[in-house]
N, CA and C atoms as an extended XYZ file, in Angstrom:
576
Properties=species:S:1:pos:R:3:atomname:S:1:resname:S:1:resid:I:1 pbc="F F F"
N       -13.204       22.179      -10.788 N   UNK     1
C       -12.646       21.538      -11.958 CA  UNK     1
C       -11.365       22.246      -12.406 C   UNK     1
N       -11.400       23.576      -12.318 N   UNK     2
C       -10.226       24.357      -12.711 CA  UNK     2
C        -9.031       24.005      -11.829 C   UNK     2
N        -9.291       23.803      -10.530 N   UNK     3
C        -8.225       23.441       -9.594 CA  UNK     3
C        -7.543       22.141      -10.009 C   UNK     3
N        -8.345       21.158      -10.407 N   UNK     4
C        -7.793       19.866      -10.771 CA  UNK     4
C        -6.952       19.944      -12.051 C   UNK     4
N        -7.422       20.704      -13.026 N   UNK     5
C        -6.665       20.873      -14.269 CA  UNK     5
C        -5.340       21.572      -13.991 C   UNK     5
N        -5.383       22.619      -13.177 N   UNK     6
C        -4.150       23.331      -12.831 CA  UNK     6
C        -3.198       22.447      -12.022 C   UNK     6
N        -3.749       21.606      -11.165 N   UNK     7
C        -2.925       20.674      -10.392 CA  UNK     7
C        -2.200       19.709      -11.311 C   UNK     7
N        -2.895       19.192      -12.304 N   UNK     8
C        -2.286       18.246      -13.236 CA  UNK     8
C        -1.200       18.936      -14.063 C   UNK     8
N        -1.491       20.107      -14.600 N   UNK     9
C        -0.493       20.841      -15.400 CA  UNK     9
C         0.723       21.176      -14.540 C   UNK     9
N         0.468       21.615      -13.328 N   UNK    10
C         1.562       21.975      -12.420 CA  UNK    10
C         2.438       20.781      -12.083 C   UNK    10
N         1.811       19.650      -11.762 N   UNK    11
C         2.582       18.465      -11.357 CA  UNK    11
C         3.362       17.852      -12.514 C   UNK    11
N         2.840       17.942      -13.706 N   UNK    12
C         3.524       17.335      -14.848 CA  UNK    12
C         4.639       18.237      -15.370 C   UNK    12
N         4.381       19.523      -15.476 N   UNK    13
C         5.346       20.414      -16.117 CA  UNK    13
C         6.076       21.348      -15.159 C   UNK    13
N         5.339       22.100      -14.359 N   UNK    14
C         5.950       23.183      -13.572 CA  UNK    14
C         6.687       22.664      -12.349 C   UNK    14
N         6.031       21.885      -11.536 N   UNK    15
C         6.628       21.364      -10.302 CA  UNK    15
C         6.825       19.856      -10.418 C   UNK    15
N         7.429       19.421      -11.483 N   UNK    16
C         7.642       17.999      -11.719 CA  UNK    16
C         8.391       17.384      -10.536 C   UNK    16
N         7.872       16.273      -10.057 N   UNK    17
C         8.398       15.626       -8.848 CA  UNK    17
C         9.868       15.241       -9.001 C   UNK    17
N        10.306       14.906      -10.200 N   UNK    18
C        11.691       14.500      -10.430 CA  UNK    18
C        12.565       15.690      -10.813 C   UNK    18
N        12.111       16.476      -11.761 N   UNK    19
C        12.956       17.518      -12.337 CA  UNK    19
C        12.918       18.838      -11.577 C   UNK    19
N        11.938       19.019      -10.708 N   UNK    20
C        11.851       20.257       -9.947 CA  UNK    20
C        12.066       20.031       -8.451 C   UNK    20
N        11.481       18.951       -7.931 N   UNK    21
C        11.608       18.641       -6.502 CA  UNK    21
C        12.732       17.649       -6.217 C   UNK    21
N        13.278       17.039       -7.247 N   UNK    22
C        14.409       16.104       -7.172 CA  UNK    22
C        14.134       14.900       -6.272 C   UNK    22
N        12.919       14.394       -6.337 N   UNK    23
C        12.565       13.143       -5.664 CA  UNK    23
C        12.520       12.045       -6.714 C   UNK    23
N        12.970       10.872       -6.366 N   UNK    24
C        12.933        9.741       -7.283 CA  UNK    24
C        14.072        9.720       -8.283 C   UNK    24
N        15.191       10.294       -7.922 N   UNK    25
C        16.333       10.341       -8.834 CA  UNK    25
C        16.905        8.938       -9.083 C   UNK    25
N        16.893        8.091       -8.071 N   UNK    26
C        17.460        6.739       -8.221 CA  UNK    26
C        16.749        5.950       -9.320 C   UNK    26
N        15.412        5.804       -9.285 N   UNK    27
C        14.773        5.091      -10.399 CA  UNK    27
C        14.842        5.883      -11.701 C   UNK    27
N        14.879        7.203      -11.597 N   UNK    28
C        14.976        8.043      -12.791 CA  UNK    28
C        16.253        7.729      -13.563 C   UNK    28
N        17.356        7.564      -12.850 N   UNK    29
C        18.620        7.234      -13.500 CA  UNK    29
C        18.764        5.735      -13.758 C   UNK    29
N        18.231        4.914      -12.848 N   UNK    30
C        18.456        3.476      -12.919 CA  UNK    30
C        17.578        2.726      -13.897 C   UNK    30
N        16.359        3.192      -14.116 N   UNK    31
C        15.415        2.444      -14.936 CA  UNK    31
C        15.233        3.088      -16.311 C   UNK    31
N        15.945        4.159      -16.567 N   UNK    32
C        15.709        4.911      -17.803 CA  UNK    32
C        16.580        4.473      -18.976 C   UNK    32
N        17.250        3.328      -18.877 N   UNK    33
C        18.077        2.865      -19.991 CA  UNK    33
C        17.237        2.462      -21.198 C   UNK    33
N        16.058        1.899      -20.946 N   UNK    34
C        15.179        1.449      -22.024 CA  UNK    34
C        13.773        1.991      -21.777 C   UNK    34
N        13.109        2.339      -22.844 N   UNK    35
C        11.758        2.881      -22.726 CA  UNK    35
C        10.789        1.833      -22.195 C   UNK    35
N        10.983        0.584      -22.523 N   UNK    36
C        10.079       -0.464      -22.047 CA  UNK    36
C        10.146       -0.592      -20.525 C   UNK    36
N        11.338       -0.545      -19.954 N   UNK    37
C        11.454       -0.618      -18.497 CA  UNK    37
C        10.941        0.661      -17.847 C   UNK    37
N        11.126        1.803      -18.492 N   UNK    38
C        10.595        3.062      -17.964 CA  UNK    38
C         9.073        3.050      -17.961 C   UNK    38
N         8.486        2.451      -18.973 N   UNK    39
C         7.030        2.354      -19.053 CA  UNK    39
C         6.485        1.452      -17.948 C   UNK    39
N         7.154        0.325      -17.698 N   UNK    40
C         6.733       -0.570      -16.622 CA  UNK    40
C         6.811        0.090      -15.262 C   UNK    40
N         7.907        0.799      -15.011 N   UNK    41
C         8.061        1.507      -13.744 CA  UNK    41
C         7.006        2.605      -13.605 C   UNK    41
N         6.721        3.299      -14.681 N   UNK    42
C         5.729        4.379      -14.645 CA  UNK    42
C         4.348        3.853      -14.286 C   UNK    42
N         3.963        2.728      -14.865 N   UNK    43
C         2.664        2.136      -14.547 CA  UNK    43
C         2.581        1.703      -13.097 C   UNK    43
N         3.636        1.089      -12.612 N   UNK    44
C         3.659        0.669      -11.214 CA  UNK    44
C         3.604        1.850      -10.258 C   UNK    44
N         4.336        2.914      -10.581 N   UNK    45
C         4.339        4.105       -9.726 CA  UNK    45
C         2.959        4.761       -9.717 C   UNK    45
N         2.307        4.822      -10.862 N   UNK    46
C         0.964        5.409      -10.934 CA  UNK    46
C         0.005        4.662      -10.013 C   UNK    46
N         0.017        3.350      -10.082 N   UNK    47
C        -0.892        2.543       -9.269 CA  UNK    47
C        -0.563        2.660       -7.785 C   UNK    47
N         0.693        2.455       -7.423 N   UNK    48
C         1.077        2.446       -6.012 CA  UNK    48
C         0.982        3.846       -5.403 C   UNK    48
N         1.358        4.882       -6.148 N   UNK    49
C         1.298        6.236       -5.600 CA  UNK    49
C        -0.144        6.642       -5.301 C   UNK    49
N        -1.050        6.329       -6.207 N   UNK    50
C        -2.455        6.672       -5.996 CA  UNK    50
C        -3.023        5.908       -4.799 C   UNK    50
N        -2.760        4.620       -4.754 N   UNK    51
C        -3.272        3.788       -3.665 CA  UNK    51
C        -2.662        4.189       -2.324 C   UNK    51
N        -1.347        4.357       -2.279 N   UNK    52
C        -0.697        4.666       -1.001 CA  UNK    52
C        -1.040        6.064       -0.500 C   UNK    52
N        -1.178        7.031       -1.396 N   UNK    53
C        -1.556        8.374       -0.959 CA  UNK    53
C        -2.955        8.363       -0.370 C   UNK    53
N        -3.853        7.620       -0.982 N   UNK    54
C        -5.216        7.512       -0.459 CA  UNK    54
C        -5.219        6.863        0.923 C   UNK    54
N        -4.520        5.746        1.059 N   UNK    55
C        -4.503        5.026        2.338 CA  UNK    55
C        -3.803        5.844        3.424 C   UNK    55
N        -2.657        6.446        3.109 N   UNK    56
C        -1.943        7.223        4.127 CA  UNK    56
C        -2.741        8.456        4.539 C   UNK    56
N        -3.462        9.057        3.598 N   UNK    57
C        -4.316       10.198        3.945 CA  UNK    57
C        -5.392        9.769        4.946 C   UNK    57
N        -6.045        8.649        4.650 N   UNK    58
C        -7.102        8.157        5.533 CA  UNK    58
C        -6.554        7.760        6.905 C   UNK    58
N        -5.405        7.107        6.943 N   UNK    59
C        -4.787        6.724        8.217 CA  UNK    59
C        -4.429        7.968        9.018 C   UNK    59
N        -3.896        8.974        8.347 N   UNK    60
C        -3.524       10.206        9.041 CA  UNK    60
C        -4.756       10.910        9.617 C   UNK    60
N        -5.806       11.030        8.812 N   UNK    61
C        -6.998       11.769        9.223 CA  UNK    61
C        -7.815       11.043       10.297 C   UNK    61
N        -7.901        9.729       10.207 N   UNK    62
C        -8.816        8.995       11.078 CA  UNK    62
C        -8.140        8.174       12.174 C   UNK    62
N        -6.816        8.072       12.146 N   UNK    63
C        -6.132        7.322       13.204 CA  UNK    63
C        -5.070        8.179       13.891 C   UNK    63
N        -4.099        8.669       13.123 N   UNK    64
C        -2.966        9.372       13.729 CA  UNK    64
C        -3.367       10.686       14.394 C   UNK    64
N        -4.077       11.544       13.680 N   UNK    65
C        -4.445       12.846       14.257 CA  UNK    65
C        -5.412       12.725       15.439 C   UNK    65
N        -6.492       11.936       15.336 N   UNK    66
C        -7.397       11.820       16.493 CA  UNK    66
C        -6.724       11.243       17.748 C   UNK    66
N        -5.740       10.367       17.561 N   UNK    67
C        -5.060        9.763       18.710 CA  UNK    67
C        -3.836       10.563       19.152 C   UNK    67
N        -3.562       11.681       18.480 N   UNK    68
C        -2.405       12.503       18.825 CA  UNK    68
C        -1.077       11.841       18.499 C   UNK    68
N        -1.058       11.041       17.452 N   UNK    69
C         0.153       10.311       17.069 CA  UNK    69
C         0.777       10.861       15.781 C   UNK    69
N         0.629       12.154       15.563 N   UNK    70
C         1.169       12.776       14.363 CA  UNK    70
C         2.669       12.609       14.211 C   UNK    70
N         3.373       12.455       15.313 N   UNK    71
C         4.830       12.279       15.261 CA  UNK    71
C         5.229       10.949       14.623 C   UNK    71
N         4.302       10.002       14.508 N   UNK    72
C         4.580        8.706       13.885 CA  UNK    72
C         4.279        8.692       12.388 C   UNK    72
N         3.961        9.853       11.854 N   UNK    73
C         3.515        9.960       10.470 CA  UNK    73
C         4.484        9.315        9.478 C   UNK    73
N         5.738        9.706        9.491 N   UNK    74
C         6.698        9.206        8.512 CA  UNK    74
C         6.908        7.694        8.643 C   UNK    74
N         7.051        7.222        9.866 N   UNK    75
C         7.255        5.789       10.096 CA  UNK    75
C         6.044        4.993        9.626 C   UNK    75
N         4.853        5.483        9.950 N   UNK    76
C         3.633        4.796        9.529 CA  UNK    76
C         3.504        4.777        8.015 C   UNK    76
N         3.833        5.889        7.379 N   UNK    77
C         3.733        5.972        5.929 CA  UNK    77
C         4.668        4.970        5.257 C   UNK    77
N         5.876        4.860        5.767 N   UNK    78
C         6.829        3.901        5.200 CA  UNK    78
C         6.302        2.470        5.350 C   UNK    78
N         5.777        2.162        6.534 N   UNK    79
C         5.209        0.820        6.757 CA  UNK    79
C         4.003        0.564        5.857 C   UNK    79
N         3.150        1.562        5.699 N   UNK    80
C         1.959        1.411        4.858 CA  UNK    80
C         2.357        1.182        3.402 C   UNK    80
N         3.305        1.972        2.920 N   UNK    81
C         3.743        1.835        1.526 CA  UNK    81
C         4.359        0.458        1.288 C   UNK    81
N         5.215        0.022        2.197 N   UNK    82
C         5.832       -1.300        2.050 CA  UNK    82
C         4.774       -2.402        2.094 C   UNK    82
N         3.823       -2.289        3.006 N   UNK    83
C         2.765       -3.300        3.112 CA  UNK    83
C         1.878       -3.305        1.863 C   UNK    83
N         1.532       -2.123        1.366 N   UNK    84
C         0.695       -2.049        0.168 CA  UNK    84
C         1.389       -2.669       -1.047 C   UNK    84
N         2.671       -2.390       -1.184 N   UNK    85
C         3.405       -2.976       -2.309 CA  UNK    85
C         3.407       -4.498       -2.200 C   UNK    85
N         3.608       -5.021       -0.992 N   UNK    86
C         3.595       -6.472       -0.805 CA  UNK    86
C         2.220       -7.062       -1.084 C   UNK    86
N         1.171       -6.391       -0.617 N   UNK    87
C        -0.193       -6.873       -0.857 CA  UNK    87
C        -0.509       -6.856       -2.346 C   UNK    87
N        -0.152       -5.759       -3.012 N   UNK    88
C        -0.390       -5.656       -4.455 CA  UNK    88
C         0.363       -6.765       -5.188 C   UNK    88
N         1.586       -7.024       -4.773 N   UNK    89
C         2.385       -8.070       -5.408 CA  UNK    89
C         1.728       -9.442       -5.241 C   UNK    89
N         1.253       -9.739       -4.041 N   UNK    90
C         0.602      -11.032       -3.778 CA  UNK    90
C        -0.692      -11.159       -4.566 C   UNK    90
N        -1.512      -10.106       -4.564 N   UNK    91
C        -2.787      -10.137       -5.283 CA  UNK    91
C        -2.560      -10.280       -6.783 C   UNK    91
N        -1.613       -9.516       -7.322 N   UNK    92
C        -1.326       -9.615       -8.758 CA  UNK    92
C        -0.829      -10.995       -9.143 C   UNK    92
N        -0.035      -11.603       -8.284 N   UNK    93
C         0.498      -12.941       -8.566 CA  UNK    93
C        -0.634      -13.956       -8.667 C   UNK    93
N        -1.662      -13.798       -7.812 N   UNK    94
C        -2.793      -14.729       -7.806 CA  UNK    94
C        -3.802      -14.397       -8.909 C   UNK    94
N        -4.156      -13.107       -9.031 N   UNK    95
C        -5.248      -12.700       -9.918 CA  UNK    95
C        -4.802      -12.562      -11.374 C   UNK    95
N        -3.671      -11.916      -11.588 N   UNK    96
C        -3.220      -11.646      -12.954 CA  UNK    96
C        -1.733      -11.953      -13.101 C   UNK    96
N        -1.391      -13.210      -13.306 N   UNK    97
C         0.022      -13.571      -13.449 CA  UNK    97
C         0.722      -12.845      -14.604 C   UNK    97
N        -0.034      -12.547      -15.665 N   UNK    98
C         0.570      -11.847      -16.812 CA  UNK    98
C         1.003      -10.435      -16.414 C   UNK    98
N         0.136       -9.726      -15.702 N   UNK    99
C         0.479       -8.378      -15.238 CA  UNK    99
C         1.603       -8.435      -14.205 C   UNK    99
N         1.563       -9.448      -13.358 N   UNK   100
C         2.628       -9.635      -12.375 CA  UNK   100
C         3.978       -9.831      -13.065 C   UNK   100
N         4.004      -10.636      -14.111 N   UNK   101
C         5.235      -10.856      -14.877 CA  UNK   101
C         5.670       -9.586      -15.598 C   UNK   101
N         4.688       -8.812      -16.091 N   UNK   102
C         5.015       -7.582      -16.810 CA  UNK   102
C         5.663       -6.564      -15.874 C   UNK   102
N         5.138       -6.450      -14.661 N   UNK   103
C         5.713       -5.502      -13.702 CA  UNK   103
C         7.029       -6.020      -13.138 C   UNK   103
N         7.119       -7.343      -12.992 N   UNK   104
C         8.369       -7.977      -12.580 CA  UNK   104
C         9.052       -7.319      -11.411 C   UNK   104
N        10.267       -6.849      -11.632 N   UNK   105
C        11.114       -6.291      -10.587 CA  UNK   105
C        10.673       -4.890      -10.165 C   UNK   105
N         9.779       -4.278      -10.923 N   UNK   106
C         9.424       -2.885      -10.637 CA  UNK   106
C         8.617       -2.722       -9.360 C   UNK   106
N         7.800       -3.699       -9.014 N   UNK   107
C         7.032       -3.579       -7.770 CA  UNK   107
C         7.930       -3.471       -6.539 C   UNK   107
N         8.898       -4.362       -6.345 N   UNK   108
C         9.782       -4.189       -5.191 CA  UNK   108
C        10.585       -2.886       -5.249 C   UNK   108
N        10.954       -2.445       -6.442 N   UNK   109
C        11.696       -1.188       -6.574 CA  UNK   109
C        10.862        0.013       -6.152 C   UNK   109
N         9.556       -0.077       -6.358 N   UNK   110
C         8.665        1.029       -6.006 CA  UNK   110
C         8.669        1.264       -4.500 C   UNK   110
N         8.894        0.233       -3.723 N   UNK   111
C         8.927        0.379       -2.261 CA  UNK   111
C         9.975        1.393       -1.838 C   UNK   111
N        11.083        1.436       -2.539 N   UNK   112
C        12.167        2.350       -2.161 CA  UNK   112
C        12.146        3.654       -2.961 C   UNK   112
N        11.126        3.863       -3.758 N   UNK   113
C        11.020        5.090       -4.550 CA  UNK   113
C        10.512        6.217       -3.646 C   UNK   113
N        11.344        7.207       -3.424 N   UNK   114
C        10.997        8.267       -2.473 CA  UNK   114
C         9.900        9.189       -2.986 C   UNK   114
N         9.534        9.113       -4.269 N   UNK   115
C         8.419        9.940       -4.738 CA  UNK   115
C         7.112        9.502       -4.090 C   UNK   115
N         6.977        8.219       -3.815 N   UNK   116
C         5.751        7.704       -3.197 CA  UNK   116
C         5.581        8.309       -1.812 C   UNK   116
N         6.616        8.227       -0.999 N   UNK   117
C         6.581        8.807        0.345 CA  UNK   117
C         6.481       10.325        0.273 C   UNK   117
N         7.210       10.934       -0.657 N   UNK   118
C         7.204       12.386       -0.793 CA  UNK   118
C         5.825       12.934       -1.088 C   UNK   118
N         5.107       12.327       -2.011 N   UNK   119
C         3.762       12.792       -2.355 CA  UNK   119
C         2.813       12.596       -1.177 C   UNK   119
N         2.918       11.468       -0.494 N   UNK   120
C         2.060       11.229        0.677 CA  UNK   120
C         2.284       12.296        1.758 C   UNK   120
N         3.531       12.688        1.951 N   UNK   121
C         3.828       13.731        2.949 CA  UNK   121
C         3.425       15.124        2.455 C   UNK   121
N         3.605       15.397        1.171 N   UNK   122
C         3.244       16.705        0.622 CA  UNK   122
C         1.741       16.954        0.677 C   UNK   122
N         0.958       15.904        0.505 N   UNK   123
C        -0.498       16.020        0.578 CA  UNK   123
C        -0.911       16.546        1.954 C   UNK   123
N        -0.327       16.002        2.999 N   UNK   124
C        -0.645       16.430        4.362 CA  UNK   124
C        -0.069       17.811        4.626 C   UNK   124
N         1.149       18.049        4.182 N   UNK   125
C         1.799       19.343        4.391 CA  UNK   125
C         1.010       20.473        3.728 C   UNK   125
N         0.457       20.213        2.540 N   UNK   126
C        -0.296       21.240        1.812 CA  UNK   126
C        -1.747       21.337        2.263 C   UNK   126
N        -2.178       20.437        3.153 N   UNK   127
C        -3.534       20.486        3.687 CA  UNK   127
C        -4.614       20.159        2.668 C   UNK   127
N        -4.356       19.231        1.792 N   UNK   128
C        -5.322       18.866        0.762 CA  UNK   128
C        -6.387       17.933        1.313 C   UNK   128
N        -7.572       17.969        0.688 N   UNK   129
C        -8.642       17.045        1.025 CA  UNK   129
C        -8.429       15.722        0.307 C   UNK   129
N        -9.343       14.773        0.503 N   UNK   130
C        -9.177       13.434       -0.078 CA  UNK   130
C        -9.189       13.464       -1.605 C   UNK   130
N       -10.186       14.103       -2.204 N   UNK   131
C       -10.250       14.130       -3.670 CA  UNK   131
C        -9.073       14.906       -4.250 C   UNK   131
N        -8.690       15.992       -3.600 N   UNK   132
C        -7.529       16.762       -4.050 CA  UNK   132
C        -6.255       15.922       -3.929 C   UNK   132
N        -6.161       15.134       -2.873 N   UNK   133
C        -4.991       14.276       -2.671 CA  UNK   133
C        -4.869       13.221       -3.750 C   UNK   133
N        -5.984       12.634       -4.124 N   UNK   134
C        -5.969       11.604       -5.157 CA  UNK   134
C        -5.558       12.207       -6.499 C   UNK   134
N        -6.113       13.355       -6.840 N   UNK   135
C        -5.751       14.024       -8.092 CA  UNK   135
C        -4.275       14.422       -8.063 C   UNK   135
N        -3.823       14.911       -6.923 N   UNK   136
C        -2.421       15.306       -6.769 CA  UNK   136
C        -1.492       14.102       -6.946 C   UNK   136
N        -1.878       12.968       -6.377 N   UNK   137
C        -1.065       11.753       -6.507 CA  UNK   137
C        -1.019       11.274       -7.952 C   UNK   137
N        -2.164       11.240       -8.604 N   UNK   138
C        -2.212       10.807      -10.009 CA  UNK   138
C        -1.397       11.766      -10.875 C   UNK   138
N        -1.541       13.068      -10.635 N   UNK   139
C        -0.817       14.068      -11.422 CA  UNK   139
C         0.693       13.944      -11.235 C   UNK   139
N         1.129       13.712      -10.011 N   UNK   140
C         2.561       13.548       -9.769 CA  UNK   140
C         3.087       12.253      -10.365 C   UNK   140
N         2.282       11.203      -10.346 N   UNK   141
C         2.689        9.952      -10.994 CA  UNK   141
C         2.803       10.154      -12.504 C   UNK   141
N         1.890       10.920      -13.073 N   UNK   142
C         1.972       11.229      -14.505 CA  UNK   142
C         3.197       12.089      -14.808 C   UNK   142
N         3.509       13.022      -13.902 N   UNK   143
C         4.713       13.837      -14.061 CA  UNK   143
C         5.971       12.995      -13.986 C   UNK   143
N         5.991       12.050      -13.056 N   UNK   144
C         7.115       11.116      -12.944 CA  UNK   144
C         7.252       10.307      -14.232 C   UNK   144
N         6.115        9.799      -14.720 N   UNK   145
C         6.123        8.994      -15.944 CA  UNK   145
C         6.586        9.821      -17.137 C   UNK   145
N         6.108       11.046      -17.238 N   UNK   146
C         6.490       11.913      -18.352 CA  UNK   146
C         7.997       12.160      -18.357 C   UNK   146
N         8.536       12.514      -17.200 N   UNK   147
C         9.977       12.782      -17.107 CA  UNK   147
C        10.780       11.513      -17.382 C   UNK   147
N        10.344       10.384      -16.833 N   UNK   148
C        11.061        9.125      -17.012 CA  UNK   148
C        11.048        8.666      -18.468 C   UNK   148
N         9.897        8.754      -19.117 N   UNK   149
C         9.807        8.331      -20.514 CA  UNK   149
C        10.572        9.278      -21.435 C   UNK   149
N        10.515       10.554      -21.157 N   UNK   150
C        11.271       11.530      -21.939 CA  UNK   150
C        12.772       11.267      -21.811 C   UNK   150
N        13.213       11.051      -20.582 N   UNK   151
C        14.626       10.801      -20.317 CA  UNK   151
C        15.086        9.476      -20.926 C   UNK   151
N        14.236        8.451      -20.863 N   UNK   152
C        14.620        7.155      -21.435 CA  UNK   152
C        14.732        7.254      -22.953 C   UNK   152
N        13.860        8.030      -23.569 N   UNK   153
C        13.966        8.238      -25.012 CA  UNK   153
C        15.264        8.939      -25.386 C   UNK   153
N        15.635        9.925      -24.589 N   UNK   154
C        16.901       10.640      -24.827 CA  UNK   154
C        18.079        9.693      -24.645 C   UNK   154
N        18.035        8.874      -23.590 N   UNK   155
C        19.142        7.945      -23.331 CA  UNK   155
C        19.265        6.881      -24.418 C   UNK   155
N        18.150        6.437      -24.962 N   UNK   156
C        18.212        5.474      -26.063 CA  UNK   156
C        18.843        6.112      -27.298 C   UNK   156
N        18.542        7.375      -27.531 N   UNK   157
C        19.159        8.085      -28.661 CA  UNK   157
C        20.648        8.296      -28.419 C   UNK   157
N        21.020        8.542      -27.163 N   UNK   158
C        22.432        8.761      -26.851 CA  UNK   158
C        23.262        7.498      -27.075 C   UNK   158
N        22.637        6.327      -26.945 N   UNK   159
C        23.351        5.072      -27.194 CA  UNK   159
C        23.846        4.996      -28.634 C   UNK   159
N        23.147        5.675      -29.528 N   UNK   160
C        23.512        5.669      -30.942 CA  UNK   160
C        24.447        6.817      -31.304 C   UNK   160
N        24.715        7.692      -30.338 N   UNK   161
C        25.548        8.867      -30.592 CA  UNK   161
C        27.006        8.588      -30.282 C   UNK   161
N        27.849        9.416      -30.854 N   UNK   162
C        29.287        9.313      -30.611 CA  UNK   162
C        29.641       10.207      -29.419 C   UNK   162
N        29.640        9.613      -28.250 N   UNK   163
C        29.916       10.335      -27.010 CA  UNK   163
C        31.337        9.987      -26.579 C   UNK   163
N        32.111       10.968      -26.131 N   UNK   164
C        33.470       10.665      -25.661 CA  UNK   164
C        33.453        9.589      -24.568 C   UNK   164
N        34.439        8.743      -24.566 N   UNK   165
C        34.519        7.601      -23.653 CA  UNK   165
C        34.378        8.020      -22.195 C   UNK   165
N        34.989        9.142      -21.815 N   UNK   166
C        34.966        9.595      -20.415 CA  UNK   166
C        33.567        9.994      -19.946 C   UNK   166
N        32.684       10.351      -20.863 N   UNK   167
C        31.349       10.817      -20.501 CA  UNK   167
C        30.279        9.741      -20.623 C   UNK   167
N        30.599        8.592      -21.165 N   UNK   168
C        29.591        7.545      -21.367 CA  UNK   168
C        29.063        7.019      -20.042 C   UNK   168
N        27.798        6.628      -20.064 N   UNK   169
C        27.168        6.057      -18.879 CA  UNK   169
C        26.587        7.123      -17.962 C   UNK   169
N        26.935        7.031      -16.697 N   UNK   170
C        26.362        7.915      -15.673 CA  UNK   170
C        26.718        9.388      -15.883 C   UNK   170
N        27.966        9.741      -16.253 N   UNK   171
C        28.268       11.167      -16.409 CA  UNK   171
C        27.371       11.882      -17.428 C   UNK   171
N        27.194       11.290      -18.599 N   UNK   172
C        26.347       11.943      -19.607 CA  UNK   172
C        24.883       11.904      -19.192 C   UNK   172
N        24.491       10.870      -18.452 N   UNK   173
C        23.113       10.799      -17.953 CA  UNK   173
C        22.848       11.934      -16.968 C   UNK   173
N        23.802       12.207      -16.077 N   UNK   174
C        23.630       13.300      -15.117 CA  UNK   174
C        23.616       14.660      -15.812 C   UNK   174
N        24.470       14.837      -16.794 N   UNK   175
C        24.483       16.096      -17.550 CA  UNK   175
C        23.151       16.282      -18.278 C   UNK   175
N        22.668       15.224      -18.893 N   UNK   176
C        21.396       15.282      -19.614 CA  UNK   176
C        20.237       15.550      -18.660 C   UNK   176
N        20.244       14.906      -17.504 N   UNK   177
C        19.188       15.146      -16.515 CA  UNK   177
C        19.206       16.609      -16.058 C   UNK   177
N        20.389       17.160      -15.864 N   UNK   178
C        20.494       18.570      -15.486 CA  UNK   178
C        19.952       19.488      -16.559 C   UNK   178
N        20.273       19.203      -17.815 N   UNK   179
C        19.759       20.011      -18.922 CA  UNK   179
C        18.240       19.886      -19.053 C   UNK   179
N        17.737       18.678      -18.834 N   UNK   180
C        16.295       18.458      -18.882 CA  UNK   180
C        15.600       19.223      -17.759 C   UNK   180
N        16.214       19.215      -16.583 N   UNK   181
C        15.667       19.962      -15.452 CA  UNK   181
C        15.650       21.467      -15.750 C   UNK   181
N        16.718       21.952      -16.354 N   UNK   182
C        16.766       23.374      -16.721 CA  UNK   182
C        15.719       23.709      -17.776 C   UNK   182
N        15.474       22.781      -18.692 N   UNK   183
C        14.447       23.008      -19.702 CA  UNK   183
C        13.069       23.114      -19.061 C   UNK   183
N        12.822       22.301      -18.042 N   UNK   184
C        11.536       22.343      -17.359 CA  UNK   184
C        11.378       23.615      -16.522 C   UNK   184
N        12.484       24.254      -16.185 N   UNK   185
C        12.403       25.527      -15.462 CA  UNK   185
C        11.734       26.599      -16.321 C   UNK   185
N        11.730       26.398      -17.625 N   UNK   186
C        11.051       27.323      -18.535 CA  UNK   186
C         9.550       27.385      -18.300 C   UNK   186
N         8.992       26.354      -17.677 N   UNK   187
C         7.564       26.349      -17.369 CA  UNK   187
C         7.248       27.097      -16.076 C   UNK   187
N         8.268       27.494      -15.322 N   UNK   188
C         8.051       28.173      -14.038 CA  UNK   188
C         7.238       29.438      -14.255 C   UNK   188
N         6.300       29.664      -13.376 N   UNK   189
C         5.445       30.829      -13.462 CA  UNK   189
C         4.189       30.593      -14.294 C   UNK   189
N         4.151       29.443      -14.990 N   UNK   190
C         2.985       29.125      -15.809 CA  UNK   190
C         1.766       28.852      -14.921 C   UNK   190
N         1.985       28.129      -13.844 N   UNK   191
C         0.942       27.780      -12.874 CA  UNK   191
C         1.556       27.851      -11.509 C   UNK   191
N         0.830       28.341      -10.537 N   UNK   192
C         1.365       28.376       -9.164 CA  UNK   192
C         0.978       27.152       -8.416 C   UNK   192
């Protein structure tokens, strides 16, 4: 139990997938203009990251490694993630049209989110078991959501601020992301 709590604290604060490992910068910058869109992306990432990490772990353990096809790991993971996103999109469209409409454009965007692939590869690289992998995936999705929602709140406040014309838009967003990343470095050493 202690391992799982430390994993969650580490993934959210200390080794945040966006602010420490610098994965998922594209959606971090692109979807963080409004908190509502950041919330939608966060929910989609939580669902897809957990599902894809579980499936890729099982495929790796029971298909790729026994057949000696470990070299196909990255290609298979990309195909699995893309297929899962498409399946989830089709199922949501049929089963829950309201949820499908709420997620909207975020499901296709999740396919290209490198945090999904990154977590799936890190699970294997770190030699985690199935339950540890699932907790790790959920924790990293929560870390992604925390950073994205925090950043979107800051960006919404910046819209109301008097920022010099030359820094508006992407330049101030990059400066703010850098400062946020440096702030998260303060958690370093809290958990290994």
